[in-house]
Amino acid sequence: MRCPFCGSEDTQVKDSRPVDDGGAIRRRRQCPACGARFTTFERVQLRELLVVKKDGRRLPFDRDKLARSIRIATRKRGIDDEQIERIITGIVRRIETSGEVEVPSTRIGELAMESLGQLDEVAYVRFASVYRDFVTVRDFEEFIRQLPEDEEPPAAPARVEAAAGQP
Ligand SMILES: [Zn+2]
């Protein structure tokens, strides 16, 4: 596995253990060239999901890309890689059990928001602010106002119909 930091081809596995009830193997790796440590997850892929982008293009579902965006949203929120993996596994399972082979990118965004909403409100708002493509601060404030004030983050956030175009 190539080092994501320096690009060296030769990285070492320091530790392997099953996670997700044996559904995945977590490996801690270290790069001898630059000393970076990182984690990889290995799992069975039964079939390839296709993501339909807003412009109609179909691309293979990119688990790592979703992990990166969730990782950005959860930065410094005390949410570790395993929790992020569980979120993604949950999303993939929900899509797979729906029987769909093609899934709109917006649906993946909604599922990620649902999961983050149950986990951490700050991460939820961060993810939502990117996902919903807020164009103005006002849109963002409007969205924040819709969040419930109580302890319970929304399980299924209300869909904001395209904020653009409103007076
Ligand atoms: Zn390296």
Tab-separated table of N, CA and C and ligand atoms in Angstrom:
chain	number	residue	atom	x	y	z
A	1	MET	N	0.862	-1.205	0.000
A	1	MET	CA	0.000	0.000	0.000
A	1	MET	C	0.891	1.246	0.000
A	2	ARG	N	0.617	2.138	-0.916
A	2	ARG	CA	1.454	3.332	-1.044
A	2	ARG	C	1.183	4.314	0.092
A	3	CYS	N	2.236	4.960	0.561
A	3	CYS	CA	2.105	5.952	1.631
A	3	CYS	C	1.356	7.172	1.095
A	4	PRO	N	0.242	7.560	1.764
A	4	PRO	CA	-0.526	8.713	1.274
A	4	PRO	C	0.184	10.042	1.529
A	5	PHE	N	1.266	9.995	2.311
A	5	PHE	CA	1.942	11.249	2.666
A	5	PHE	C	3.126	11.529	1.756
A	6	CYS	N	3.964	10.507	1.521
A	6	CYS	CA	5.157	10.756	0.709
A	6	CYS	C	5.154	9.966	-0.593
A	7	GLY	N	4.193	9.056	-0.747
A	7	GLY	CA	4.105	8.312	-2.006
A	7	GLY	C	4.998	7.087	-2.081
A	8	SER	N	5.738	6.819	-1.016
A	8	SER	CA	6.596	5.629	-1.013
A	8	SER	C	5.753	4.358	-1.197
A	9	GLU	N	6.263	3.423	-1.986
A	9	GLU	CA	5.492	2.211	-2.293
A	9	GLU	C	5.575	1.190	-1.161
A	10	ASP	N	6.541	1.368	-0.297
A	10	ASP	CA	6.851	0.323	0.666
A	10	ASP	C	6.419	0.720	2.077
A	11	THR	N	5.210	0.307	2.485
A	11	THR	CA	4.784	0.598	3.852
A	11	THR	C	4.607	-0.709	4.613
A	12	GLN	N	4.747	-0.625	5.919
A	12	GLN	CA	4.712	-1.827	6.744
A	12	GLN	C	3.427	-1.914	7.560
A	13	VAL	N	2.901	-3.148	7.673
A	13	VAL	CA	1.737	-3.382	8.523
A	13	VAL	C	2.228	-3.612	9.941
A	14	LYS	N	1.738	-2.791	10.881
A	14	LYS	CA	2.159	-2.908	12.276
A	14	LYS	C	1.191	-3.757	13.085
A	15	ASP	N	-0.033	-3.795	12.659
A	15	ASP	CA	-1.060	-4.436	13.480
A	15	ASP	C	-2.292	-4.677	12.613
A	16	SER	N	-2.889	-5.851	12.746
A	16	SER	CA	-4.135	-6.156	12.013
A	16	SER	C	-5.147	-6.704	12.996
A	17	ARG	N	-6.362	-6.225	12.895
A	17	ARG	CA	-7.390	-6.850	13.727
A	17	ARG	C	-8.773	-6.671	13.092
A	18	PRO	N	-9.660	-7.648	13.372
A	18	PRO	CA	-11.008	-7.554	12.798
A	18	PRO	C	-11.824	-6.455	13.480
A	19	VAL	N	-12.617	-5.768	12.703
A	19	VAL	CA	-13.561	-4.774	13.235
A	19	VAL	C	-14.907	-5.012	12.549
A	20	ASP	N	-15.917	-4.234	12.966
A	20	ASP	CA	-17.248	-4.384	12.353
A	20	ASP	C	-17.750	-5.821	12.458
A	21	ASP	N	-17.628	-6.441	13.605
A	21	ASP	CA	-18.049	-7.838	13.776
A	21	ASP	C	-17.414	-8.757	12.741
A	22	GLY	N	-16.161	-8.530	12.449
A	22	GLY	CA	-15.470	-9.399	11.499
A	22	GLY	C	-15.731	-9.037	10.044
A	23	GLY	N	-16.497	-7.996	9.821
A	23	GLY	CA	-16.799	-7.590	8.444
A	23	GLY	C	-15.657	-6.864	7.769
A	24	ALA	N	-14.665	-6.490	8.555
A	24	ALA	CA	-13.522	-5.766	7.985
A	24	ALA	C	-12.276	-6.057	8.804
A	25	ILE	N	-11.143	-5.840	8.193
A	25	ILE	CA	-9.864	-5.940	8.896
A	25	ILE	C	-9.254	-4.554	8.939
A	26	ARG	N	-8.899	-4.152	10.137
A	26	ARG	CA	-8.251	-2.861	10.295
A	26	ARG	C	-6.752	-3.091	10.383
A	27	ARG	N	-5.990	-2.385	9.580
A	27	ARG	CA	-4.525	-2.501	9.636
A	27	ARG	C	-3.911	-1.152	9.933
A	28	ARG	N	-3.040	-1.162	10.919
A	28	ARG	CA	-2.242	0.038	11.168
A	28	ARG	C	-0.959	-0.114	10.371
A	29	ARG	N	-0.632	0.916	9.641
A	29	ARG	CA	0.560	0.852	8.794
A	29	ARG	C	1.498	1.995	9.118
A	30	GLN	N	2.745	1.734	8.812
A	30	GLN	CA	3.735	2.783	8.995
A	30	GLN	C	4.623	2.845	7.767
A	31	CYS	N	5.005	4.062	7.401
A	31	CYS	CA	5.882	4.256	6.250
A	31	CYS	C	7.315	4.445	6.744
A	32	PRO	N	8.217	3.527	6.374
A	32	PRO	CA	9.603	3.655	6.828
A	32	PRO	C	10.291	4.883	6.216
A	33	ALA	N	9.817	5.319	5.059
A	33	ALA	CA	10.469	6.445	4.387
A	33	ALA	C	10.240	7.764	5.120
A	34	CYS	N	8.989	8.028	5.532
A	34	CYS	CA	8.709	9.338	6.145
A	34	CYS	C	8.211	9.209	7.577
A	35	GLY	N	7.977	7.979	8.025
A	35	GLY	CA	7.570	7.781	9.410
A	35	GLY	C	6.080	7.949	9.658
A	36	ALA	N	5.315	8.282	8.613
A	36	ALA	CA	3.876	8.508	8.797
A	36	ALA	C	3.181	7.205	9.195
A	37	ARG	N	2.147	7.361	10.015
A	37	ARG	CA	1.303	6.219	10.369
A	37	ARG	C	-0.071	6.453	9.793
A	38	PHE	N	-0.674	5.404	9.282
A	38	PHE	CA	-2.042	5.528	8.809
A	38	PHE	C	-2.744	4.183	8.936
A	39	THR	N	-4.040	4.209	8.726
A	39	THR	CA	-4.869	3.026	8.941
A	39	THR	C	-5.603	2.685	7.660
A	40	THR	N	-5.670	1.396	7.357
A	40	THR	CA	-6.479	0.971	6.213
A	40	THR	C	-7.508	-0.052	6.684
A	41	PHE	N	-8.590	-0.150	5.956
A	41	PHE	CA	-9.627	-1.125	6.240
A	41	PHE	C	-9.831	-1.979	4.999
A	42	GLU	N	-9.859	-3.285	5.240
A	42	GLU	CA	-10.063	-4.201	4.121
A	42	GLU	C	-11.408	-4.880	4.323
A	43	ARG	N	-12.202	-4.916	3.266
A	43	ARG	CA	-13.514	-5.543	3.403
A	43	ARG	C	-13.954	-6.159	2.082
A	44	VAL	N	-14.900	-7.083	2.197
A	44	VAL	CA	-15.454	-7.731	1.009
A	44	VAL	C	-16.364	-6.741	0.286
A	45	GLN	N	-16.238	-6.702	-1.010
A	45	GLN	CA	-17.177	-5.908	-1.789
A	45	GLN	C	-17.982	-6.856	-2.663
A	46	LEU	N	-19.278	-6.938	-2.377
A	46	LEU	CA	-20.101	-7.901	-3.095
A	46	LEU	C	-20.429	-7.435	-4.504
A	47	ARG	N	-20.770	-6.216	-4.614
A	47	ARG	CA	-21.030	-5.688	-5.958
A	47	ARG	C	-20.754	-4.201	-5.933
A	48	GLU	N	-20.540	-3.672	-7.098
A	48	GLU	CA	-20.157	-2.276	-7.163
A	48	GLU	C	-21.389	-1.380	-7.225
A	49	LEU	N	-21.410	-0.410	-6.342
A	49	LEU	CA	-22.480	0.575	-6.381
A	49	LEU	C	-22.072	1.702	-7.324
A	50	LEU	N	-23.034	2.186	-8.061
A	50	LEU	CA	-22.758	3.331	-8.924
A	50	LEU	C	-23.435	4.570	-8.349
A	51	VAL	N	-22.699	5.655	-8.332
A	51	VAL	CA	-23.230	6.912	-7.839
A	51	VAL	C	-23.594	7.786	-9.042
A	52	VAL	N	-24.826	8.282	-9.029
A	52	VAL	CA	-25.262	9.174	-10.103
A	52	VAL	C	-25.072	10.610	-9.636
A	53	LYS	N	-24.160	11.306	-10.308
A	53	LYS	CA	-23.866	12.684	-9.920
A	53	LYS	C	-24.972	13.615	-10.407
A	54	LYS	N	-24.906	14.857	-9.902
A	54	LYS	CA	-25.950	15.822	-10.270
A	54	LYS	C	-25.990	16.074	-11.773
A	55	ASP	N	-24.828	15.962	-12.427
A	55	ASP	CA	-24.804	16.208	-13.875
A	55	ASP	C	-25.115	14.942	-14.678
A	56	GLY	N	-25.519	13.872	-13.968
A	56	GLY	CA	-25.932	12.664	-14.667
A	56	GLY	C	-24.831	11.631	-14.861
A	57	ARG	N	-23.591	12.012	-14.575
A	57	ARG	CA	-22.502	11.039	-14.725
A	57	ARG	C	-22.647	9.929	-13.690
A	58	ARG	N	-22.224	8.739	-14.063
A	58	ARG	CA	-22.236	7.614	-13.130
A	58	ARG	C	-20.817	7.204	-12.819
A	59	LEU	N	-20.497	7.179	-11.540
A	59	LEU	CA	-19.142	6.827	-11.115
A	59	LEU	C	-19.243	5.731	-10.062
A	60	PRO	N	-18.232	4.858	-9.991
A	60	PRO	CA	-18.238	3.856	-8.922
A	60	PRO	C	-18.242	4.550	-7.558
A	61	PHE	N	-19.007	3.998	-6.630
A	61	PHE	CA	-19.032	4.556	-5.280
A	61	PHE	C	-17.620	4.537	-4.696
A	62	ASP	N	-17.197	5.680	-4.206
A	62	ASP	CA	-15.832	5.830	-3.692
A	62	ASP	C	-15.892	5.956	-2.168
A	63	ARG	N	-15.671	4.814	-1.534
A	63	ARG	CA	-15.746	4.754	-0.078
A	63	ARG	C	-14.755	5.715	0.584
A	64	ASP	N	-13.551	5.792	0.003
A	64	ASP	CA	-12.515	6.645	0.584
A	64	ASP	C	-12.886	8.125	0.498
A	65	LYS	N	-13.529	8.463	-0.605
A	65	LYS	CA	-13.913	9.867	-0.779
A	65	LYS	C	-14.955	10.253	0.274
A	66	LEU	N	-15.921	9.358	0.492
A	66	LEU	CA	-16.930	9.631	1.515
A	66	LEU	C	-16.269	9.701	2.891
A	67	ALA	N	-15.317	8.793	3.126
A	67	ALA	CA	-14.608	8.803	4.417
A	67	ALA	C	-13.875	10.130	4.613
A	68	ARG	N	-13.271	10.627	3.543
A	68	ARG	CA	-12.533	11.898	3.665
A	68	ARG	C	-13.469	13.036	4.031
A	69	SER	N	-14.630	13.100	3.373
A	69	SER	CA	-15.520	14.221	3.661
A	69	SER	C	-16.091	14.105	5.074
A	70	ILE	N	-16.344	12.881	5.519
A	70	ILE	CA	-16.841	12.712	6.889
A	70	ILE	C	-15.726	13.040	7.884
A	71	ARG	N	-14.508	12.662	7.529
A	71	ARG	CA	-13.381	12.947	8.418
A	71	ARG	C	-13.190	14.459	8.586
A	72	ILE	N	-13.365	15.197	7.494
A	72	ILE	CA	-13.241	16.663	7.572
A	72	ILE	C	-14.330	17.218	8.490
A	73	ALA	N	-15.555	16.707	8.318
A	73	ALA	CA	-16.675	17.207	9.114
A	73	ALA	C	-16.507	16.877	10.595
A	74	THR	N	-15.823	15.766	10.891
A	74	THR	CA	-15.720	15.327	12.286
A	74	THR	C	-14.385	15.718	12.920
A	75	ARG	N	-13.615	16.533	12.211
A	75	ARG	CA	-12.286	16.899	12.712
A	75	ARG	C	-12.366	17.501	14.113
A	76	LYS	N	-11.537	17.013	14.987
A	76	LYS	CA	-11.458	17.497	16.381
A	76	LYS	C	-12.769	17.335	17.149
A	77	ARG	N	-13.565	16.373	16.753
A	77	ARG	CA	-14.808	16.130	17.471
A	77	ARG	C	-14.733	14.822	18.250
A	78	GLY	N	-13.554	14.235	18.344
A	78	GLY	CA	-13.404	13.010	19.125
A	78	GLY	C	-14.067	11.806	18.486
A	79	ILE	N	-14.166	11.831	17.163
A	79	ILE	CA	-14.766	10.706	16.441
A	79	ILE	C	-13.644	10.002	15.678
A	80	ASP	N	-13.451	8.722	15.970
A	80	ASP	CA	-12.274	8.066	15.398
A	80	ASP	C	-12.594	7.368	14.078
A	81	ASP	N	-11.536	6.850	13.471
A	81	ASP	CA	-11.671	6.229	12.153
A	81	ASP	C	-12.662	5.063	12.170
A	82	GLU	N	-12.693	4.343	13.282
A	82	GLU	CA	-13.601	3.199	13.332
A	82	GLU	C	-15.056	3.642	13.334
A	83	GLN	N	-15.336	4.733	14.032
A	83	GLN	CA	-16.710	5.246	14.025
A	83	GLN	C	-17.092	5.700	12.620
A	84	ILE	N	-16.126	6.327	11.947
A	84	ILE	CA	-16.379	6.776	10.573
A	84	ILE	C	-16.632	5.573	9.674
A	85	GLU	N	-15.830	4.519	9.861
A	85	GLU	CA	-16.035	3.296	9.077
A	85	GLU	C	-17.425	2.718	9.325
A	86	ARG	N	-17.856	2.750	10.588
A	86	ARG	CA	-19.182	2.205	10.908
A	86	ARG	C	-20.280	3.016	10.222
A	87	ILE	N	-20.089	4.335	10.202
A	87	ILE	CA	-21.069	5.184	9.519
A	87	ILE	C	-21.168	4.784	8.052
A	88	ILE	N	-20.015	4.632	7.420
A	88	ILE	CA	-20.007	4.332	5.991
A	88	ILE	C	-20.576	2.944	5.731
A	89	THR	N	-20.205	1.990	6.589
A	89	THR	CA	-20.758	0.642	6.445
A	89	THR	C	-22.285	0.684	6.553
A	90	GLY	N	-22.766	1.474	7.495
A	90	GLY	CA	-24.215	1.605	7.663
A	90	GLY	C	-24.873	2.183	6.420
A	91	ILE	N	-24.231	3.187	5.846
A	91	ILE	CA	-24.766	3.814	4.639
A	91	ILE	C	-24.796	2.807	3.488
A	92	VAL	N	-23.674	2.091	3.320
A	92	VAL	CA	-23.592	1.124	2.220
A	92	VAL	C	-24.641	0.024	2.408
A	93	ARG	N	-24.800	-0.437	3.651
A	93	ARG	CA	-25.802	-1.489	3.900
A	93	ARG	C	-27.206	-1.006	3.580
A	94	ARG	N	-27.476	0.232	3.951
A	94	ARG	CA	-28.827	0.750	3.685
A	94	ARG	C	-29.082	0.838	2.187
A	95	ILE	N	-28.058	1.240	1.451
A	95	ILE	CA	-28.218	1.318	-0.003
A	95	ILE	C	-28.372	-0.090	-0.583
A	96	GLU	N	-27.518	-0.992	-0.115
A	96	GLU	CA	-27.550	-2.353	-0.663
A	96	GLU	C	-28.869	-3.055	-0.360
A	97	THR	N	-29.369	-2.864	0.867
A	97	THR	CA	-30.610	-3.557	1.210
A	97	THR	C	-31.801	-2.947	0.488
A	98	SER	N	-31.632	-1.730	-0.013
A	98	SER	CA	-32.722	-1.135	-0.795
A	98	SER	C	-32.797	-1.773	-2.174
A	99	GLY	N	-31.764	-2.539	-2.527
A	99	GLY	CA	-31.770	-3.230	-3.811
A	99	GLY	C	-31.322	-2.362	-4.973
A	100	GLU	N	-31.010	-1.104	-4.681
A	100	GLU	CA	-30.582	-0.223	-5.763
A	100	GLU	C	-29.135	-0.511	-6.136
A	101	VAL	N	-28.838	-0.420	-7.403
A	101	VAL	CA	-27.460	-0.553	-7.856
A	101	VAL	C	-26.902	0.838	-8.155
A	102	GLU	N	-27.808	1.716	-8.559
A	102	GLU	CA	-27.407	3.106	-8.798
A	102	GLU	C	-28.036	3.972	-7.719
A	103	VAL	N	-27.261	4.866	-7.175
A	103	VAL	CA	-27.781	5.708	-6.104
A	103	VAL	C	-27.362	7.161	-6.379
A	104	PRO	N	-28.302	8.090	-6.270
A	104	PRO	CA	-27.944	9.487	-6.494
A	104	PRO	C	-26.954	9.967	-5.428
A	105	SER	N	-26.007	10.802	-5.814
A	105	SER	CA	-25.034	11.318	-4.845
A	105	SER	C	-25.748	12.060	-3.717
A	106	THR	N	-26.889	12.678	-4.033
A	106	THR	CA	-27.630	13.409	-3.006
A	106	THR	C	-28.143	12.460	-1.916
A	107	ARG	N	-28.494	11.232	-2.332
A	107	ARG	CA	-28.983	10.249	-1.362
A	107	ARG	C	-27.867	9.865	-0.385
A	108	ILE	N	-26.664	9.705	-0.917
A	108	ILE	CA	-25.533	9.369	-0.045
A	108	ILE	C	-25.290	10.506	0.937
A	109	GLY	N	-25.384	11.739	0.430
A	109	GLY	CA	-25.218	12.902	1.307
A	109	GLY	C	-26.253	12.919	2.415
A	110	GLU	N	-27.491	12.601	2.064
A	110	GLU	CA	-28.561	12.591	3.073
A	110	GLU	C	-28.320	11.517	4.124
A	111	LEU	N	-27.898	10.339	3.655
A	111	LEU	CA	-27.648	9.244	4.603
A	111	LEU	C	-26.491	9.605	5.534
A	112	ALA	N	-25.462	10.239	4.975
A	112	ALA	CA	-24.324	10.643	5.815
A	112	ALA	C	-24.775	11.681	6.837
A	113	MET	N	-25.639	12.592	6.402
A	113	MET	CA	-26.131	13.612	7.335
A	113	MET	C	-26.953	12.991	8.444
A	114	GLU	N	-27.778	12.017	8.088
A	114	GLU	CA	-28.573	11.330	9.107
A	114	GLU	C	-27.669	10.691	10.160
A	115	SER	N	-26.643	10.013	9.675
A	115	SER	CA	-25.749	9.319	10.606
A	115	SER	C	-25.001	10.316	11.489
A	116	LEU	N	-24.514	11.389	10.873
A	116	LEU	CA	-23.773	12.377	11.663
A	116	LEU	C	-24.692	13.092	12.636
A	117	GLY	N	-25.947	13.286	12.218
A	117	GLY	CA	-26.901	13.956	13.089
A	117	GLY	C	-27.135	13.196	14.384
A	118	GLN	N	-27.021	11.874	14.296
A	118	GLN	CA	-27.216	11.055	15.492
A	118	GLN	C	-25.962	11.026	16.362
A	119	LEU	N	-24.854	11.436	15.767
A	119	LEU	CA	-23.567	11.276	16.449
A	119	LEU	C	-23.048	12.578	17.038
A	120	ASP	N	-23.114	13.644	16.257
A	120	ASP	CA	-22.473	14.878	16.679
A	120	ASP	C	-23.042	16.058	15.893
A	121	GLU	N	-23.624	17.007	16.623
A	121	GLU	CA	-24.320	18.086	15.938
A	121	GLU	C	-23.369	19.004	15.162
A	122	VAL	N	-22.204	19.215	15.720
A	122	VAL	CA	-21.236	20.088	15.038
A	122	VAL	C	-20.802	19.458	13.716
A	123	ALA	N	-20.482	18.170	13.774
A	123	ALA	CA	-20.066	17.465	12.560
A	123	ALA	C	-21.199	17.478	11.539
A	124	TYR	N	-22.405	17.333	12.046
A	124	TYR	CA	-23.583	17.347	11.176
A	124	TYR	C	-23.698	18.678	10.433
A	125	VAL	N	-23.547	19.752	11.194
A	125	VAL	CA	-23.681	21.078	10.578
A	125	VAL	C	-22.556	21.320	9.573
A	126	ARG	N	-21.360	20.895	9.934
A	126	ARG	CA	-20.233	21.070	9.006
A	126	ARG	C	-20.476	20.311	7.707
A	127	PHE	N	-20.883	19.066	7.855
A	127	PHE	CA	-21.107	18.246	6.662
A	127	PHE	C	-22.234	18.855	5.825
A	128	ALA	N	-23.294	19.235	6.531
A	128	ALA	CA	-24.452	19.795	5.834
A	128	ALA	C	-24.083	21.070	5.089
A	129	SER	N	-23.220	21.877	5.682
A	129	SER	CA	-22.896	23.159	5.067
A	129	SER	C	-22.164	22.953	3.749
A	130	VAL	N	-21.406	21.886	3.667
A	130	VAL	CA	-20.719	21.590	2.413
A	130	VAL	C	-21.681	20.897	1.458
A	131	TYR	N	-22.374	19.902	1.992
A	131	TYR	CA	-23.245	19.089	1.162
A	131	TYR	C	-24.346	19.912	0.517
A	132	ARG	N	-24.906	20.823	1.277
A	132	ARG	CA	-26.025	21.589	0.748
A	132	ARG	C	-25.578	22.762	-0.116
A	133	ASP	N	-24.267	22.931	-0.265
A	133	ASP	CA	-23.766	23.998	-1.147
A	133	ASP	C	-24.331	25.363	-0.797
A	134	PHE	N	-24.197	25.734	0.444
A	134	PHE	CA	-24.719	27.035	0.828
A	134	PHE	C	-24.030	28.133	0.036
A	135	VAL	N	-24.813	28.991	-0.533
A	135	VAL	CA	-24.224	30.050	-1.346
A	135	VAL	C	-24.092	31.343	-0.559
A	136	THR	N	-24.909	31.543	0.433
A	136	THR	CA	-24.785	32.763	1.218
A	136	THR	C	-24.805	32.413	2.700
A	137	VAL	N	-24.313	33.354	3.488
A	137	VAL	CA	-24.341	33.165	4.935
A	137	VAL	C	-25.786	33.046	5.402
A	138	ARG	N	-26.671	33.758	4.745
A	138	ARG	CA	-28.064	33.723	5.157
A	138	ARG	C	-28.664	32.326	5.018
A	139	ASP	N	-28.313	31.654	3.939
A	139	ASP	CA	-28.791	30.285	3.767
A	139	ASP	C	-28.343	29.423	4.940
A	140	PHE	N	-27.106	29.645	5.324
A	140	PHE	CA	-26.544	28.849	6.401
A	140	PHE	C	-27.259	29.145	7.720
A	141	GLU	N	-27.492	30.439	7.972
A	141	GLU	CA	-28.194	30.809	9.205
A	141	GLU	C	-29.610	30.232	9.224
A	142	GLU	N	-30.227	30.267	8.079
A	142	GLU	CA	-31.573	29.712	7.943
A	142	GLU	C	-31.577	28.227	8.312
A	143	PHE	N	-30.552	27.561	7.830
A	143	PHE	CA	-30.434	26.131	8.091
A	143	PHE	C	-30.216	25.866	9.585
A	144	ILE	N	-29.348	26.667	10.189
A	144	ILE	CA	-29.067	26.499	11.617
A	144	ILE	C	-30.351	26.695	12.431
A	145	ARG	N	-31.164	27.657	12.017
A	145	ARG	CA	-32.408	27.926	12.754
A	145	ARG	C	-33.333	26.723	12.740
A	146	GLN	N	-33.234	25.912	11.690
A	146	GLN	CA	-34.125	24.761	11.589
A	146	GLN	C	-33.708	23.627	12.512
A	147	LEU	N	-32.495	23.701	13.015
A	147	LEU	CA	-32.040	22.628	13.901
A	147	LEU	C	-32.807	22.705	15.208
A	148	PRO	N	-33.227	21.567	15.707
A	148	PRO	CA	-33.927	21.581	16.990
A	148	PRO	C	-33.002	22.038	18.116
A	149	GLU	N	-33.598	22.678	19.096
A	149	GLU	CA	-32.803	23.222	20.199
A	149	GLU	C	-32.509	22.160	21.259
A	150	ASP	N	-33.320	21.123	21.274
A	150	ASP	CA	-33.179	20.151	22.359
A	150	ASP	C	-31.973	19.242	22.153
A	151	GLU	N	-31.830	18.267	23.025
A	151	GLU	CA	-30.661	17.402	23.020
A	151	GLU	C	-30.596	16.530	21.767
A	152	GLU	N	-31.749	16.144	21.289
A	152	GLU	CA	-31.808	15.170	20.204
A	152	GLU	C	-31.539	15.810	18.847
A	153	PRO	N	-30.413	15.444	18.252
A	153	PRO	CA	-30.192	15.927	16.886
A	153	PRO	C	-31.199	15.249	15.955
A	154	PRO	N	-31.514	15.863	14.856
A	154	PRO	CA	-32.529	15.288	13.974
A	154	PRO	C	-32.087	13.956	13.390
A	155	ALA	N	-32.965	12.973	13.427
A	155	ALA	CA	-32.639	11.673	12.850
A	155	ALA	C	-32.757	11.753	11.333
A	156	ALA	N	-33.759	12.443	10.890
A	156	ALA	CA	-33.948	12.588	9.453
A	156	ALA	C	-34.155	14.064	9.145
A	157	PRO	N	-33.069	14.772	8.855
A	157	PRO	CA	-33.169	16.212	8.661
A	157	PRO	C	-34.115	16.552	7.519
A	158	ALA	N	-34.881	17.587	7.718
A	158	ALA	CA	-35.805	18.014	6.679
A	158	ALA	C	-35.020	18.450	5.460
A	159	ARG	N	-35.524	18.114	4.338
A	159	ARG	CA	-34.841	18.470	3.093
A	159	ARG	C	-35.053	19.959	2.815
A	160	VAL	N	-34.000	20.646	2.558
A	160	VAL	CA	-34.119	22.055	2.170
A	160	VAL	C	-34.184	22.095	0.658
A	161	GLU	N	-35.301	22.504	0.148
A	161	GLU	CA	-35.399	22.582	-1.312
A	161	GLU	C	-34.495	23.706	-1.779
A	162	ALA	N	-33.832	23.439	-2.852
A	162	ALA	CA	-32.796	24.320	-3.397
A	162	ALA	C	-32.886	25.742	-2.856
A	163	ALA	N	-31.951	26.057	-2.008
A	163	ALA	CA	-31.961	27.357	-1.340
A	163	ALA	C	-31.848	28.483	-2.354
A	164	ALA	N	-31.124	28.219	-3.422
A	164	ALA	CA	-30.975	29.250	-4.430
A	164	ALA	C	-32.323	29.505	-5.093
A	165	GLY	N	-32.555	30.728	-5.469
A	165	GLY	CA	-33.772	31.040	-6.177
A	165	GLY	C	-34.889	31.524	-5.268
A	166	GLN	N	-34.650	31.444	-3.959
A	166	GLN	CA	-35.662	31.956	-3.045
A	166	GLN	C	-35.442	33.441	-2.841
A	167	PRO	N	-36.515	34.174	-2.577
A	167	PRO	CA	-36.384	35.638	-2.388
A	167	PRO	C	-35.495	35.963	-1.203
B	1	ZN	ZN	5.738	8.036	3.658
